[in-house]
């Protein structure tokens, strides 16, 4: 490719460090699509002969068929997927292949291919996240009434329903999908036609190539077109946030599957054993999802550092933009699929959950609220009274609801006789009927809205 300017070929190490074909061959579908759109425009504009345009397009289809059947060969001498495709096209159709690169550069070519790939990846991730949401909603509907402890600081705080807990993750994933959707809208501009950095003197039609590739419009500035990787960073930021949510859910599964909790049982297909301890059932799938999150965040950091000091326009550093995006995509897709499978097949030990909710004085706030509502006690005073009640129950080794009315009124006579019924975990969750609350009726309303949004 450099024959007209260079007298000698590259050193062996230079050839290896310069080549990106081992990883950017993943772009072959997008490279073929971009090239076909470009050559169709060249023919329509009369920049190349219409017959040559057709010949090139047919040749590209033959190259694509070979790639589909046999994959792309890692030929370091051809450097990247763009040159590999053009070289094979020349072998198939001869010198006419040399007309394909008229009015474009590898700079706008790779920027276009990469955007197309990221856009396809966003669509795939969104489908996976939607499946995870459907799994969460289905299990939440099963357990809209199942009582479990809600935690703050990993200490039992107030009773909630398992359905409510699962729907919290539905909301996280809803925001994840919205971030990917926003990124997709922002990135859907076509760089093709920016050429190396300054545009081209040929009478190209950028609107037609943008339409052909399903972009909303061409990019507005040729310098920015070839140097922008915001779309890749947007993708990685969205992926990192989604992976953090997956990691939080994975951590809860790890905790819940441990013997001290015993809230869930993982099926065999999502567990592993021990090489030495035959009794072990390890939640390795959840632990790996948790671990993948750190790697995805690392991919984001890697590309941010690559881009932070680059002057306009294109620099070879930007060849390293694709490996972190490819790695993050693979890890995220695997994590979403694993998490969806776990949620669909987990066995929830609702008896253990209820027992834990009943054991931790988690209805203490209900006593304070009742003193406010029924007796008109200021909340801070009610809080103090309730603390004394908890101290008494703790000393006696019993639940709040097991204390007699006489014992309660000895602490404060304003505690009324209906208090024991209000202190059950079922009464507690039913009382939390404010919008967005854990009351089963509110959980079912949230599930109904989610099912409508998911079209299920």
mmCIF file of N, CA, C and O in Angstrom, residues 25 28-29 32 60-73 88:
data_model
loop_
_atom_site.group_PDB
_atom_site.id
_atom_site.type_symbol
_atom_site.label_atom_id
_atom_site.label_comp_id
_atom_site.label_asym_id
_atom_site.label_seq_id
_atom_site.Cartn_x
_atom_site.Cartn_y
_atom_site.Cartn_z
ATOM 1 N N UNK A 25 -11.158 -7.651 12.375
ATOM 2 C CA UNK A 25 -11.887 -8.503 11.436
ATOM 3 C C UNK A 25 -13.338 -8.704 11.872
ATOM 4 O O UNK A 25 -14.183 -9.076 11.056
ATOM 5 N N UNK A 28 -16.182 -7.037 9.702
ATOM 6 C CA UNK A 28 -16.279 -7.317 8.261
ATOM 7 C C UNK A 28 -17.677 -7.070 7.715
ATOM 8 O O UNK A 28 -17.828 -6.566 6.588
ATOM 9 N N UNK A 29 -18.711 -7.408 8.463
ATOM 10 C CA UNK A 29 -20.072 -7.174 7.962
ATOM 11 C C UNK A 29 -20.318 -5.672 7.756
ATOM 12 O O UNK A 29 -20.906 -5.247 6.764
ATOM 13 N N UNK A 32 -18.282 -4.369 4.731
ATOM 14 C CA UNK A 32 -18.937 -4.688 3.456
ATOM 15 C C UNK A 32 -20.129 -3.758 3.232
ATOM 16 O O UNK A 32 -20.314 -3.196 2.133
ATOM 17 N N UNK A 60 -18.097 -7.526 -3.777
ATOM 18 C CA UNK A 60 -18.191 -7.422 -2.317
ATOM 19 C C UNK A 60 -19.115 -8.501 -1.744
ATOM 20 O O UNK A 60 -18.856 -9.040 -0.665
ATOM 21 N N UNK A 61 -20.184 -8.797 -2.462
ATOM 22 C CA UNK A 61 -21.072 -9.875 -2.014
ATOM 23 C C UNK A 61 -20.339 -11.217 -2.007
ATOM 24 O O UNK A 61 -20.539 -12.039 -1.097
ATOM 25 N N UNK A 62 -19.486 -11.437 -2.977
ATOM 26 C CA UNK A 62 -18.711 -12.685 -3.010
ATOM 27 C C UNK A 62 -17.715 -12.731 -1.850
ATOM 28 O O UNK A 62 -17.532 -13.773 -1.217
ATOM 29 N N UNK A 63 -17.076 -11.604 -1.569
ATOM 30 C CA UNK A 63 -16.156 -11.554 -0.422
ATOM 31 C C UNK A 63 -16.917 -11.845 0.874
ATOM 32 O O UNK A 63 -16.454 -12.620 1.724
ATOM 33 N N UNK A 64 -18.094 -11.233 1.028
ATOM 34 C CA UNK A 64 -18.894 -11.449 2.229
ATOM 35 C C UNK A 64 -19.273 -12.922 2.380
ATOM 36 O O UNK A 64 -19.245 -13.476 3.493
ATOM 37 N N UNK A 65 -19.628 -13.561 1.283
ATOM 38 C CA UNK A 65 -19.983 -14.974 1.337
ATOM 39 C C UNK A 65 -18.793 -15.817 1.790
ATOM 40 O O UNK A 65 -18.954 -16.782 2.564
ATOM 41 N N UNK A 66 -17.600 -15.472 1.329
ATOM 42 C CA UNK A 66 -16.396 -16.194 1.766
ATOM 43 C C UNK A 66 -16.141 -15.974 3.252
ATOM 44 O O UNK A 66 -15.818 -16.920 3.985
ATOM 45 N N UNK A 67 -16.271 -14.734 3.702
ATOM 46 C CA UNK A 67 -16.068 -14.458 5.125
ATOM 47 C C UNK A 67 -17.081 -15.235 5.972
ATOM 48 O O UNK A 67 -16.751 -15.769 7.040
ATOM 49 N N UNK A 68 -18.316 -15.259 5.514
ATOM 50 C CA UNK A 68 -19.367 -15.954 6.258
ATOM 51 C C UNK A 68 -19.055 -17.446 6.364
ATOM 52 O O UNK A 68 -19.272 -18.066 7.413
ATOM 53 N N UNK A 69 -18.529 -18.000 5.304
ATOM 54 C CA UNK A 69 -18.264 -19.440 5.280
ATOM 55 C C UNK A 69 -16.966 -19.817 5.986
ATOM 56 O O UNK A 69 -16.907 -20.809 6.728
ATOM 57 N N UNK A 70 -15.921 -19.031 5.784
ATOM 58 C CA UNK A 70 -14.581 -19.438 6.224
ATOM 59 C C UNK A 70 -13.930 -18.504 7.230
ATOM 60 O O UNK A 70 -12.834 -18.802 7.722
ATOM 61 N N UNK A 71 -14.564 -17.374 7.524
ATOM 62 C CA UNK A 71 -13.939 -16.403 8.399
ATOM 63 C C UNK A 71 -12.938 -15.540 7.660
ATOM 64 O O UNK A 71 -12.733 -15.687 6.453
ATOM 65 N N UNK A 72 -12.297 -14.641 8.388
ATOM 66 C CA UNK A 72 -11.316 -13.708 7.810
ATOM 67 C C UNK A 72 -9.925 -14.165 8.212
ATOM 68 O O UNK A 72 -9.659 -14.415 9.392
ATOM 69 N N UNK A 73 -9.032 -14.276 7.247
ATOM 70 C CA UNK A 73 -7.654 -14.692 7.511
ATOM 71 C C UNK A 73 -6.857 -13.542 8.116
ATOM 72 O O UNK A 73 -6.969 -12.396 7.670
ATOM 73 N N UNK A 88 -8.841 -8.851 -1.387
ATOM 74 C CA UNK A 88 -9.563 -10.017 -1.900
ATOM 75 C C UNK A 88 -10.489 -9.617 -3.044
ATOM 76 O O UNK A 88 -10.644 -10.365 -4.024
#
